[in-house]
mmCIF file of C-alpha atoms in Angstrom:
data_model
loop_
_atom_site.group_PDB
_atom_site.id
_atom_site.type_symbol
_atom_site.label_atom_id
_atom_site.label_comp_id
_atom_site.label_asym_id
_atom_site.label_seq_id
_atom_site.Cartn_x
_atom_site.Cartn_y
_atom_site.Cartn_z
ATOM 1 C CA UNK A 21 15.301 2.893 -115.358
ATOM 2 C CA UNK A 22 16.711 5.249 -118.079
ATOM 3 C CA UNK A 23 20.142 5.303 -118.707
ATOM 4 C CA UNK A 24 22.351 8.923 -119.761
ATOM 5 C CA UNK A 25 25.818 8.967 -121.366
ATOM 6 C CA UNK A 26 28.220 11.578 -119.869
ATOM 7 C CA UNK A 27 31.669 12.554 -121.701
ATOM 8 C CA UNK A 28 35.029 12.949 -120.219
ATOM 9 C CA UNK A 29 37.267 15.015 -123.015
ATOM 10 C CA UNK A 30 41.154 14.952 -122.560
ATOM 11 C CA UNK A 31 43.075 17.630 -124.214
ATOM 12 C CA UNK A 32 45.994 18.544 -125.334
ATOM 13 C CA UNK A 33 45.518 22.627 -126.548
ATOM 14 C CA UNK A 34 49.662 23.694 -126.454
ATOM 15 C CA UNK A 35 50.057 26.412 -124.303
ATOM 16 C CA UNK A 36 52.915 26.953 -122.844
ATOM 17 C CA UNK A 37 51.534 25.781 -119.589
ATOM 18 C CA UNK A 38 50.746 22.413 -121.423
ATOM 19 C CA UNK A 39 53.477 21.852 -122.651
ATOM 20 C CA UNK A 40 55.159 22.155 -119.381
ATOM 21 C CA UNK A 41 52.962 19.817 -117.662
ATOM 22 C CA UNK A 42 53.600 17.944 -120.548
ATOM 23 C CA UNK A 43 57.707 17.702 -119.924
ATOM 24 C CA UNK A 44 56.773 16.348 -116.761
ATOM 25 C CA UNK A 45 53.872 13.456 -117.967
ATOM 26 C CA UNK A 46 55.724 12.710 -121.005
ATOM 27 C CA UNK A 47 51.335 11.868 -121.806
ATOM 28 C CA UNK A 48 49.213 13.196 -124.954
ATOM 29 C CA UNK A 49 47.098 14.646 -122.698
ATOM 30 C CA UNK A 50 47.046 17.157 -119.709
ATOM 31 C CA UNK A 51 43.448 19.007 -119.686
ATOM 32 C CA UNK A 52 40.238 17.103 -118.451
ATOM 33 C CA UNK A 53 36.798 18.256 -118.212
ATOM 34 C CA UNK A 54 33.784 16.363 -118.007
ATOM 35 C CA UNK A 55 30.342 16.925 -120.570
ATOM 36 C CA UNK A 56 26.816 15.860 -120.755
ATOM 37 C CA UNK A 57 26.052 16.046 -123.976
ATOM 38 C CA UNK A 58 27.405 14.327 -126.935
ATOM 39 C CA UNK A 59 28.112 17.888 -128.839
ATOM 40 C CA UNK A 60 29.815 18.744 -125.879
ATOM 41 C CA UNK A 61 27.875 22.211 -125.480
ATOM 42 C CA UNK A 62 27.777 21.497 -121.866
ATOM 43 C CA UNK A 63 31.428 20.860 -120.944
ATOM 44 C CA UNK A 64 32.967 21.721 -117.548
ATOM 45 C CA UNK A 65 36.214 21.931 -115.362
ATOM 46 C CA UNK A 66 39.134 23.693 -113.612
ATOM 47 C CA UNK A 67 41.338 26.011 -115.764
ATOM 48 C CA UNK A 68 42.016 29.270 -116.734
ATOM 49 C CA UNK A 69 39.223 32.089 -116.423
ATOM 50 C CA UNK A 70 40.569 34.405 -118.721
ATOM 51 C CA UNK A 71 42.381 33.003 -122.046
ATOM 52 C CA UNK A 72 45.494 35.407 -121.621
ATOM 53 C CA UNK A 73 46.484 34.532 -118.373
ATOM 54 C CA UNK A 74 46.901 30.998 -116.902
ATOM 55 C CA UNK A 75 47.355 31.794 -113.392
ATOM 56 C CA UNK A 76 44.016 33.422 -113.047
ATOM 57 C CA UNK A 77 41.973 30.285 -112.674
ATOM 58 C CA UNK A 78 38.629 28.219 -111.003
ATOM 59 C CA UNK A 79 35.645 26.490 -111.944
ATOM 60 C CA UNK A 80 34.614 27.039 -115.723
ATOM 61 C CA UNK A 81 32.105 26.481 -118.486
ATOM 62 C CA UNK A 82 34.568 25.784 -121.167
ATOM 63 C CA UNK A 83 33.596 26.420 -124.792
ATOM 64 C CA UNK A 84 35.433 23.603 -126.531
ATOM 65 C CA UNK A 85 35.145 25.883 -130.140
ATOM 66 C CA UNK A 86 37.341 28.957 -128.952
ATOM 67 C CA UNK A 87 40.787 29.997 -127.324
ATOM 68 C CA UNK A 88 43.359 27.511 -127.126
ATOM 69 C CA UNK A 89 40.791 24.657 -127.706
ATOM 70 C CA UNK A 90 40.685 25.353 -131.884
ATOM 71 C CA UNK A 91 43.616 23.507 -132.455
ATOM 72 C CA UNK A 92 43.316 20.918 -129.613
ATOM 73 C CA UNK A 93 44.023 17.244 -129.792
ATOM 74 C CA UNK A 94 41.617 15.390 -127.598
ATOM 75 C CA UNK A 95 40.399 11.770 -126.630
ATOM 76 C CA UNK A 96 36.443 11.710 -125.799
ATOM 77 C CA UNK A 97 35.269 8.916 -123.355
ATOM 78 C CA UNK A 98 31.697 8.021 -122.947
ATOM 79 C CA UNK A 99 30.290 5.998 -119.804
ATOM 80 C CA UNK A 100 26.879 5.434 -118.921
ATOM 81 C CA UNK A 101 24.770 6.416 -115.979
ATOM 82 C CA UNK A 102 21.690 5.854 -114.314
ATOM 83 C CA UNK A 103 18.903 8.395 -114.248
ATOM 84 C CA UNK A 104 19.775 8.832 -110.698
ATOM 85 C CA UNK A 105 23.096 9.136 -110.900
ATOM 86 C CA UNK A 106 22.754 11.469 -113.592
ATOM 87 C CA UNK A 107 20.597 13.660 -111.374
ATOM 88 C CA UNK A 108 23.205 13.683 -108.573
ATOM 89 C CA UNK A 109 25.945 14.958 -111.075
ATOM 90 C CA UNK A 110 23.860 17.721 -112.085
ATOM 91 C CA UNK A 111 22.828 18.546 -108.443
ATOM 92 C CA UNK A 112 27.185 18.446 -107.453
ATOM 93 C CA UNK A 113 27.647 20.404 -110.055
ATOM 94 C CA UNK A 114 25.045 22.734 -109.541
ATOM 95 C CA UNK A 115 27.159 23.357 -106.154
ATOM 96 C CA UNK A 116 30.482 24.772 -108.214
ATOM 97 C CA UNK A 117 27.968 26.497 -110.261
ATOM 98 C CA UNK A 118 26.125 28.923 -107.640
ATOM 99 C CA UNK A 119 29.457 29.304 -106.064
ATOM 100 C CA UNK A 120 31.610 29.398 -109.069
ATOM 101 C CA UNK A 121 33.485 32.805 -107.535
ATOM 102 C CA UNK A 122 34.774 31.469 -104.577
ATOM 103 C CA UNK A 123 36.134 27.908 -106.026
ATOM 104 C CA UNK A 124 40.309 28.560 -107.361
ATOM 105 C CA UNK A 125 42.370 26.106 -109.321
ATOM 106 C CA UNK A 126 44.559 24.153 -107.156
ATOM 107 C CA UNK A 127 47.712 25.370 -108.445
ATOM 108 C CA UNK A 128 49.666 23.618 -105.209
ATOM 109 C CA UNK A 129 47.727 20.520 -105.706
ATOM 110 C CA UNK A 130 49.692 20.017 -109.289
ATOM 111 C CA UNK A 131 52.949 20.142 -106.820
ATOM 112 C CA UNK A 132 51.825 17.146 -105.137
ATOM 113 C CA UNK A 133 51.443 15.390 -108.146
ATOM 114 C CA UNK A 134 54.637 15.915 -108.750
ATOM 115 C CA UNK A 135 56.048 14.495 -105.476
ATOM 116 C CA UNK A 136 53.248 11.798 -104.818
ATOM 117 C CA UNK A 137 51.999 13.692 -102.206
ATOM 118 C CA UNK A 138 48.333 14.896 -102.031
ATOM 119 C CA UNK A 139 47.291 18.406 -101.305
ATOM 120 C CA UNK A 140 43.790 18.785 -100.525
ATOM 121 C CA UNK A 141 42.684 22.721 -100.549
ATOM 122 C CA UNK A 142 39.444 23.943 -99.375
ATOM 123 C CA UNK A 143 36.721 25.003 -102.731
ATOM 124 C CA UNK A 144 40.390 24.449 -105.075
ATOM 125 C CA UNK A 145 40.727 21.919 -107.646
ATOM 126 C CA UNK A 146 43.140 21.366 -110.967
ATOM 127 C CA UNK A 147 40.943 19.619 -113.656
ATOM 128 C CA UNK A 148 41.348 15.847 -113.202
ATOM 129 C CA UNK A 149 40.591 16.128 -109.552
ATOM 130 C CA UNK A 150 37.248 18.027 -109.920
ATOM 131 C CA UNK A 151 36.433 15.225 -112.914
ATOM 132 C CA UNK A 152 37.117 12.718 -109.991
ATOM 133 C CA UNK A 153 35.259 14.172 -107.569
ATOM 134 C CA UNK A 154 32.105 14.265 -109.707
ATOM 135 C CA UNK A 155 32.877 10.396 -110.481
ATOM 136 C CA UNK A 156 33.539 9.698 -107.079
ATOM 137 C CA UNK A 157 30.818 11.964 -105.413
ATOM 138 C CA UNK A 158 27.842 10.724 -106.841
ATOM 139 C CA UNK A 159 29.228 6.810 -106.796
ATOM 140 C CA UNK A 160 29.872 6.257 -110.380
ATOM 141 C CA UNK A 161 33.459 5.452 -109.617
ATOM 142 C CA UNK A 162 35.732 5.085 -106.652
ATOM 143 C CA UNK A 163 39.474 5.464 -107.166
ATOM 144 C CA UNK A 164 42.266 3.813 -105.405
ATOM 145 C CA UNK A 165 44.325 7.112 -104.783
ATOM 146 C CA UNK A 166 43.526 10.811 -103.046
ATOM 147 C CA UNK A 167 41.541 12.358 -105.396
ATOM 148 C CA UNK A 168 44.421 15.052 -105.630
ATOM 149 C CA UNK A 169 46.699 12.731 -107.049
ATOM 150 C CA UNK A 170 44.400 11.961 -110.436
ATOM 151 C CA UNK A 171 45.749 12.916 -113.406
ATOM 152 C CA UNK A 172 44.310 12.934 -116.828
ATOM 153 C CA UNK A 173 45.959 9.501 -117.611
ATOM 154 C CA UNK A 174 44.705 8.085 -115.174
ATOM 155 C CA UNK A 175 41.312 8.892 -116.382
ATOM 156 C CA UNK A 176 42.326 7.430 -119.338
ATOM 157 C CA UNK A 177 43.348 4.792 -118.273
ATOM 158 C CA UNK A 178 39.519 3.554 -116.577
ATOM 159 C CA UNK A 179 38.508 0.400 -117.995
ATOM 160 C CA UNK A 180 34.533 1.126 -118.206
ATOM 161 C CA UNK A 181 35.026 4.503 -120.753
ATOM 162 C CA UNK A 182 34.893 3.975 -123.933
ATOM 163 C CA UNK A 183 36.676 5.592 -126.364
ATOM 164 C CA UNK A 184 34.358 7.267 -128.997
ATOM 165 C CA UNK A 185 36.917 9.982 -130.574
ATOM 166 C CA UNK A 186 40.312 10.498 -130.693
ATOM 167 C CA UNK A 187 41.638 13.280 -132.755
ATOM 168 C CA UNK A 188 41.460 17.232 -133.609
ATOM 169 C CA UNK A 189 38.772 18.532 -131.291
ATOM 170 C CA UNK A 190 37.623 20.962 -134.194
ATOM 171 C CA UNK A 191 37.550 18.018 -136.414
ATOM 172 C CA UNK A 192 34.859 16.064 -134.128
ATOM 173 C CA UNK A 193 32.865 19.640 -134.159
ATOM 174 C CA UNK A 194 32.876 19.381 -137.923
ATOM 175 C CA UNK A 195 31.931 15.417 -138.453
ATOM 176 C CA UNK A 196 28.734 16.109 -135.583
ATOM 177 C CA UNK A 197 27.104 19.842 -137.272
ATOM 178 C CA UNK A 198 27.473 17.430 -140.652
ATOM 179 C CA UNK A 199 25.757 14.745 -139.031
ATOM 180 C CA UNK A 200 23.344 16.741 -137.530
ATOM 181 C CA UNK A 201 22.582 18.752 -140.505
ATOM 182 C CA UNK A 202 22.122 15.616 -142.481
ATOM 183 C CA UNK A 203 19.609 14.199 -140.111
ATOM 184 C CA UNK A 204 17.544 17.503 -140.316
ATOM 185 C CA UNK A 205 17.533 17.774 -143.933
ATOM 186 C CA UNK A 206 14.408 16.784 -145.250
ATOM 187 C CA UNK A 207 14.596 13.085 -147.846
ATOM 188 C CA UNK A 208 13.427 15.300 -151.911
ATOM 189 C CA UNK A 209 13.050 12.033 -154.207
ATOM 190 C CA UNK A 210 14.480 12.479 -157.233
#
């Protein structure tokens, strides 16, 4: 059975919502999405929808080389999954996909997080709990707290991701189109 590796990216892009959140965590990072591909083209989570305004928010394709993410730190996990497993994320996902305009972020949820207290909304979800729920969803992992108490640390924090980049998030863009470009130019003895 084939194997896929799938990407959880924690950021830290310095808005001023960030930075609030980050007053209260007192962590490096307060942004999760999840990606299935190692240039992180395919990237996903709860955020904002437009970049000028952070209440206006939901499920989102994020493009990890615009807005607020330019100057982002980030950590990038990689796990591994089965064929099947991989399949099942793709088919969840598929779900916030079709239906992308009636899922909100969970703006009340982040309140409960606050006081220890989950708040579970109907088709709402802040980033780490939709990351979670993917995890959790298609049995990849199984976490010892409601869902809508997961933070980004505590992503973190999971003992079977491995830690492949920590750093500028442009900076990882740079190293992988160098990479890449190297692999595709052709070998010209001298």
């Amino acid at each position: 059975m084939s194997e896929k590796n799938v990407f959880i990216l924690l950021t830290n892009t310095d808005s001023v919502l960030t930075k609030l959140i980050k007053l209260y965590t007192k962590k490096p990072y307060n942004h999760a999405s999840i990606a299935f591909d190692y240039d992180l083209s395919e990237v996903y989570s709860f955020g904002r929808k437009t970049a000028r305004n952070p209440f206006i928010g939901g499920f989102v394709k994020e493009d990890v080389t615009a807005g607020l993410f330019k100057q982002a730190d980030c950590a990038i996990y990689s796990f591994t999954v089965t064929e099947v497993q991989f399949q099942r994320m793709n088919h969840y996902l598929q779900t916030f996909k079709t239906q992308r305009h009636v899922y909100r972020y969970n703006f009340i949820g982040l309140f409960g997080v606050i006081f220890n207290k989950p708040i579970t909304r109907t088709k709402a979800f802040f980033c780490s709990q939709f990351v979670a729920s993917i995890l959790e969803e298609c049995d990849i992992l199984h976490f010892e707290k409601p869902l809508s108490l997961i933070t980004p640390a505590d992503l973190q924090e999971v003992c079977t991701f491995q830690l492949v980049y920590e750093g500028k998030l442009m900076d990882y863009h740079n190293q992988h189109k160098t990479k890449k470009f190297r692999i595709q130019l052709p070998f010209i003895p001298v």
